[in-house]
């Protein structure tokens, strides 16, 4: 009986390891697809953290951190070296999302609160990096807003910060909304006990 129970526990652990590996790969893939969609959709946001948030919510802060880190490295090598500079921002997103949903229940109230909190933190850090490394112009879709603000009379520092806060807030709201929908779908299709998510 004890051997059978031990075998079942080992099978469950192995299943969880395989599941997490696939989800890590899927989360990174979602981030890359999001980045590729931004210029196609022509929206002033990033969409490079949807998978990072999903990983953090489902698998915890450290896996969220790992996904954020790996995403930035892959994007930096294969799409734009500028992503290397924002690796710390991606790490923050994964860690904070994972920590919040490890401690608090997954519901609309927490999702909205988390999206606001993360957007403020990432805007502060991201704006600082953008201003110091690129003079406020990082070569992405949100630069259009920065240029409009500068032409309207704002100085570059203020223009970068206004744009950054707007873009990050929009980005995190969209990202969390998509993650919320994905998790609701997953919950209806599979057993969620292998994940850290709390519903109450």
mmCIF file with all atom_site columns, C-alpha atoms in Angstrom, residues 23-121:
data_model
loop_
_atom_site.group_PDB
_atom_site.id
_atom_site.type_symbol
_atom_site.label_atom_id
_atom_site.label_alt_id
_atom_site.label_comp_id
_atom_site.label_asym_id
_atom_site.label_entity_id
_atom_site.label_seq_id
_atom_site.pdbx_PDB_ins_code
_atom_site.Cartn_x
_atom_site.Cartn_y
_atom_site.Cartn_z
_atom_site.occupancy
_atom_site.B_iso_or_equiv
_atom_site.pdbx_formal_charge
_atom_site.auth_seq_id
_atom_site.auth_comp_id
_atom_site.auth_asym_id
_atom_site.auth_atom_id
_atom_site.pdbx_PDB_model_num
ATOM 1  C CA . UNK A 1 23  ? 3.889   25.942 -19.678 1.00 0.00 ? 23  UNK A CA 1
ATOM 2  C CA . UNK A 1 24  ? 7.211   27.793 -19.383 1.00 0.00 ? 24  UNK A CA 1
ATOM 3  C CA . UNK A 1 25  ? 7.851   27.257 -23.104 1.00 0.00 ? 25  UNK A CA 1
ATOM 4  C CA . UNK A 1 26  ? 4.256   28.248 -23.915 1.00 0.00 ? 26  UNK A CA 1
ATOM 5  C CA . UNK A 1 27  ? 4.509   31.400 -21.772 1.00 0.00 ? 27  UNK A CA 1
ATOM 6  C CA . UNK A 1 28  ? 7.700   32.527 -23.515 1.00 0.00 ? 28  UNK A CA 1
ATOM 7  C CA . UNK A 1 29  ? 6.058   31.817 -26.879 1.00 0.00 ? 29  UNK A CA 1
ATOM 8  C CA . UNK A 1 30  ? 3.036   33.927 -25.927 1.00 0.00 ? 30  UNK A CA 1
ATOM 9  C CA . UNK A 1 31  ? 5.356   36.827 -25.061 1.00 0.00 ? 31  UNK A CA 1
ATOM 10 C CA . UNK A 1 32  ? 7.149   36.598 -28.401 1.00 0.00 ? 32  UNK A CA 1
ATOM 11 C CA . UNK A 1 33  ? 3.860   36.449 -30.321 1.00 0.00 ? 33  UNK A CA 1
ATOM 12 C CA . UNK A 1 34  ? 2.646   39.486 -28.370 1.00 0.00 ? 34  UNK A CA 1
ATOM 13 C CA . UNK A 1 35  ? 5.732   41.469 -29.364 1.00 0.00 ? 35  UNK A CA 1
ATOM 14 C CA . UNK A 1 36  ? 5.222   40.544 -33.028 1.00 0.00 ? 36  UNK A CA 1
ATOM 15 C CA . UNK A 1 37  ? 1.556   41.591 -32.889 1.00 0.00 ? 37  UNK A CA 1
ATOM 16 C CA . UNK A 1 38  ? 2.206   45.133 -31.621 1.00 0.00 ? 38  UNK A CA 1
ATOM 17 C CA . UNK A 1 39  ? 3.377   46.652 -34.946 1.00 0.00 ? 39  UNK A CA 1
ATOM 18 C CA . UNK A 1 40  ? 0.665   44.730 -36.809 1.00 0.00 ? 40  UNK A CA 1
ATOM 19 C CA . UNK A 1 41  ? -2.077  46.043 -34.514 1.00 0.00 ? 41  UNK A CA 1
ATOM 20 C CA . UNK A 1 42  ? -0.326  49.437 -34.332 1.00 0.00 ? 42  UNK A CA 1
ATOM 21 C CA . UNK A 1 43  ? -1.151  49.992 -30.663 1.00 0.00 ? 43  UNK A CA 1
ATOM 22 C CA . UNK A 1 44  ? 0.913   52.014 -28.139 1.00 0.00 ? 44  UNK A CA 1
ATOM 23 C CA . UNK A 1 45  ? 1.746   49.139 -25.825 1.00 0.00 ? 45  UNK A CA 1
ATOM 24 C CA . UNK A 1 46  ? 4.197   46.226 -25.470 1.00 0.00 ? 46  UNK A CA 1
ATOM 25 C CA . UNK A 1 47  ? 2.304   42.894 -25.075 1.00 0.00 ? 47  UNK A CA 1
ATOM 26 C CA . UNK A 1 48  ? 5.580   41.217 -24.082 1.00 0.00 ? 48  UNK A CA 1
ATOM 27 C CA . UNK A 1 49  ? 4.505   40.210 -20.575 1.00 0.00 ? 49  UNK A CA 1
ATOM 28 C CA . UNK A 1 50  ? 1.277   38.242 -21.074 1.00 0.00 ? 50  UNK A CA 1
ATOM 29 C CA . UNK A 1 51  ? 3.079   34.917 -20.754 1.00 0.00 ? 51  UNK A CA 1
ATOM 30 C CA . UNK A 1 52  ? 5.208   36.209 -17.878 1.00 0.00 ? 52  UNK A CA 1
ATOM 31 C CA . UNK A 1 53  ? 2.108   37.171 -15.913 1.00 0.00 ? 53  UNK A CA 1
ATOM 32 C CA . UNK A 1 54  ? 0.449   33.850 -16.764 1.00 0.00 ? 54  UNK A CA 1
ATOM 33 C CA . UNK A 1 55  ? 3.513   31.935 -15.545 1.00 0.00 ? 55  UNK A CA 1
ATOM 34 C CA . UNK A 1 56  ? 3.695   33.970 -12.344 1.00 0.00 ? 56  UNK A CA 1
ATOM 35 C CA . UNK A 1 57  ? 0.011   33.530 -11.547 1.00 0.00 ? 57  UNK A CA 1
ATOM 36 C CA . UNK A 1 58  ? -0.050  29.781 -12.248 1.00 0.00 ? 58  UNK A CA 1
ATOM 37 C CA . UNK A 1 59  ? 3.402   28.666 -11.113 1.00 0.00 ? 59  UNK A CA 1
ATOM 38 C CA . UNK A 1 60  ? 4.649   31.247 -8.642  1.00 0.00 ? 60  UNK A CA 1
ATOM 39 C CA . UNK A 1 61  ? 7.041   34.202 -8.458  1.00 0.00 ? 61  UNK A CA 1
ATOM 40 C CA . UNK A 1 62  ? 10.265  32.353 -9.230  1.00 0.00 ? 62  UNK A CA 1
ATOM 41 C CA . UNK A 1 63  ? 8.982   30.726 -12.402 1.00 0.00 ? 63  UNK A CA 1
ATOM 42 C CA . UNK A 1 64  ? 7.408   34.045 -13.368 1.00 0.00 ? 64  UNK A CA 1
ATOM 43 C CA . UNK A 1 65  ? 10.833  35.611 -12.875 1.00 0.00 ? 65  UNK A CA 1
ATOM 44 C CA . UNK A 1 66  ? 12.461  32.893 -14.993 1.00 0.00 ? 66  UNK A CA 1
ATOM 45 C CA . UNK A 1 67  ? 9.995   33.401 -17.850 1.00 0.00 ? 67  UNK A CA 1
ATOM 46 C CA . UNK A 1 68  ? 10.510  37.172 -17.751 1.00 0.00 ? 68  UNK A CA 1
ATOM 47 C CA . UNK A 1 69  ? 14.284  36.756 -17.821 1.00 0.00 ? 69  UNK A CA 1
ATOM 48 C CA . UNK A 1 70  ? 14.339  34.185 -20.630 1.00 0.00 ? 70  UNK A CA 1
ATOM 49 C CA . UNK A 1 71  ? 11.883  36.224 -22.703 1.00 0.00 ? 71  UNK A CA 1
ATOM 50 C CA . UNK A 1 72  ? 14.091  39.313 -22.567 1.00 0.00 ? 72  UNK A CA 1
ATOM 51 C CA . UNK A 1 73  ? 17.194  37.310 -23.473 1.00 0.00 ? 73  UNK A CA 1
ATOM 52 C CA . UNK A 1 74  ? 15.489  35.626 -26.441 1.00 0.00 ? 74  UNK A CA 1
ATOM 53 C CA . UNK A 1 75  ? 13.951  38.887 -27.670 1.00 0.00 ? 75  UNK A CA 1
ATOM 54 C CA . UNK A 1 76  ? 17.301  40.633 -27.245 1.00 0.00 ? 76  UNK A CA 1
ATOM 55 C CA . UNK A 1 77  ? 19.136  38.062 -29.352 1.00 0.00 ? 77  UNK A CA 1
ATOM 56 C CA . UNK A 1 78  ? 16.567  37.490 -32.088 1.00 0.00 ? 78  UNK A CA 1
ATOM 57 C CA . UNK A 1 79  ? 14.415  40.630 -32.375 1.00 0.00 ? 79  UNK A CA 1
ATOM 58 C CA . UNK A 1 80  ? 16.001  43.745 -30.869 1.00 0.00 ? 80  UNK A CA 1
ATOM 59 C CA . UNK A 1 81  ? 19.051  44.122 -28.565 1.00 0.00 ? 81  UNK A CA 1
ATOM 60 C CA . UNK A 1 82  ? 17.149  46.900 -26.808 1.00 0.00 ? 82  UNK A CA 1
ATOM 61 C CA . UNK A 1 83  ? 15.206  44.249 -24.909 1.00 0.00 ? 83  UNK A CA 1
ATOM 62 C CA . UNK A 1 84  ? 18.352  43.383 -22.962 1.00 0.00 ? 84  UNK A CA 1
ATOM 63 C CA . UNK A 1 85  ? 18.107  46.745 -21.200 1.00 0.00 ? 85  UNK A CA 1
ATOM 64 C CA . UNK A 1 86  ? 14.600  45.974 -19.959 1.00 0.00 ? 86  UNK A CA 1
ATOM 65 C CA . UNK A 1 87  ? 15.357  42.515 -18.575 1.00 0.00 ? 87  UNK A CA 1
ATOM 66 C CA . UNK A 1 88  ? 14.953  43.764 -15.009 1.00 0.00 ? 88  UNK A CA 1
ATOM 67 C CA . UNK A 1 89  ? 11.489  45.113 -15.852 1.00 0.00 ? 89  UNK A CA 1
ATOM 68 C CA . UNK A 1 90  ? 10.432  41.687 -17.176 1.00 0.00 ? 90  UNK A CA 1
ATOM 69 C CA . UNK A 1 91  ? 11.816  40.029 -14.055 1.00 0.00 ? 91  UNK A CA 1
ATOM 70 C CA . UNK A 1 92  ? 9.853   42.436 -11.860 1.00 0.00 ? 92  UNK A CA 1
ATOM 71 C CA . UNK A 1 93  ? 6.615   41.686 -13.711 1.00 0.00 ? 93  UNK A CA 1
ATOM 72 C CA . UNK A 1 94  ? 7.015   37.926 -13.257 1.00 0.00 ? 94  UNK A CA 1
ATOM 73 C CA . UNK A 1 95  ? 8.026   38.129 -9.621  1.00 0.00 ? 95  UNK A CA 1
ATOM 74 C CA . UNK A 1 96  ? 5.389   40.644 -8.523  1.00 0.00 ? 96  UNK A CA 1
ATOM 75 C CA . UNK A 1 97  ? 2.565   38.884 -10.397 1.00 0.00 ? 97  UNK A CA 1
ATOM 76 C CA . UNK A 1 98  ? 3.602   35.559 -8.888  1.00 0.00 ? 98  UNK A CA 1
ATOM 77 C CA . UNK A 1 99  ? 3.928   36.956 -5.373  1.00 0.00 ? 99  UNK A CA 1
ATOM 78 C CA . UNK A 1 100 ? 0.589   38.798 -5.434  1.00 0.00 ? 100 UNK A CA 1
ATOM 79 C CA . UNK A 1 101 ? -1.387  35.763 -6.585  1.00 0.00 ? 101 UNK A CA 1
ATOM 80 C CA . UNK A 1 102 ? 0.451   33.486 -4.195  1.00 0.00 ? 102 UNK A CA 1
ATOM 81 C CA . UNK A 1 103 ? -0.764  35.638 -1.308  1.00 0.00 ? 103 UNK A CA 1
ATOM 82 C CA . UNK A 1 104 ? -4.138  36.847 -2.599  1.00 0.00 ? 104 UNK A CA 1
ATOM 83 C CA . UNK A 1 105 ? -7.089  35.157 -4.344  1.00 0.00 ? 105 UNK A CA 1
ATOM 84 C CA . UNK A 1 106 ? -7.492  35.187 -8.089  1.00 0.00 ? 106 UNK A CA 1
ATOM 85 C CA . UNK A 1 107 ? -10.513 37.390 -8.732  1.00 0.00 ? 107 UNK A CA 1
ATOM 86 C CA . UNK A 1 108 ? -11.375 40.558 -10.664 1.00 0.00 ? 108 UNK A CA 1
ATOM 87 C CA . UNK A 1 109 ? -10.583 42.837 -7.711  1.00 0.00 ? 109 UNK A CA 1
ATOM 88 C CA . UNK A 1 110 ? -7.068  41.411 -7.263  1.00 0.00 ? 110 UNK A CA 1
ATOM 89 C CA . UNK A 1 111 ? -6.472  41.358 -11.027 1.00 0.00 ? 111 UNK A CA 1
ATOM 90 C CA . UNK A 1 112 ? -7.309  45.069 -11.360 1.00 0.00 ? 112 UNK A CA 1
ATOM 91 C CA . UNK A 1 113 ? -5.271  45.990 -8.265  1.00 0.00 ? 113 UNK A CA 1
ATOM 92 C CA . UNK A 1 114 ? -2.293  43.959 -9.484  1.00 0.00 ? 114 UNK A CA 1
ATOM 93 C CA . UNK A 1 115 ? -2.424  45.477 -12.967 1.00 0.00 ? 115 UNK A CA 1
ATOM 94 C CA . UNK A 1 116 ? -2.389  49.002 -11.520 1.00 0.00 ? 116 UNK A CA 1
ATOM 95 C CA . UNK A 1 117 ? 0.412   48.245 -9.045  1.00 0.00 ? 117 UNK A CA 1
ATOM 96 C CA . UNK A 1 118 ? 2.618   46.489 -11.607 1.00 0.00 ? 118 UNK A CA 1
ATOM 97 C CA . UNK A 1 119 ? 2.017   49.179 -14.227 1.00 0.00 ? 119 UNK A CA 1
ATOM 98 C CA . UNK A 1 120 ? 3.186   51.893 -11.808 1.00 0.00 ? 120 UNK A CA 1
ATOM 99 C CA . UNK A 1 121 ? 6.309   49.970 -10.746 1.00 0.00 ? 121 UNK A CA 1
#
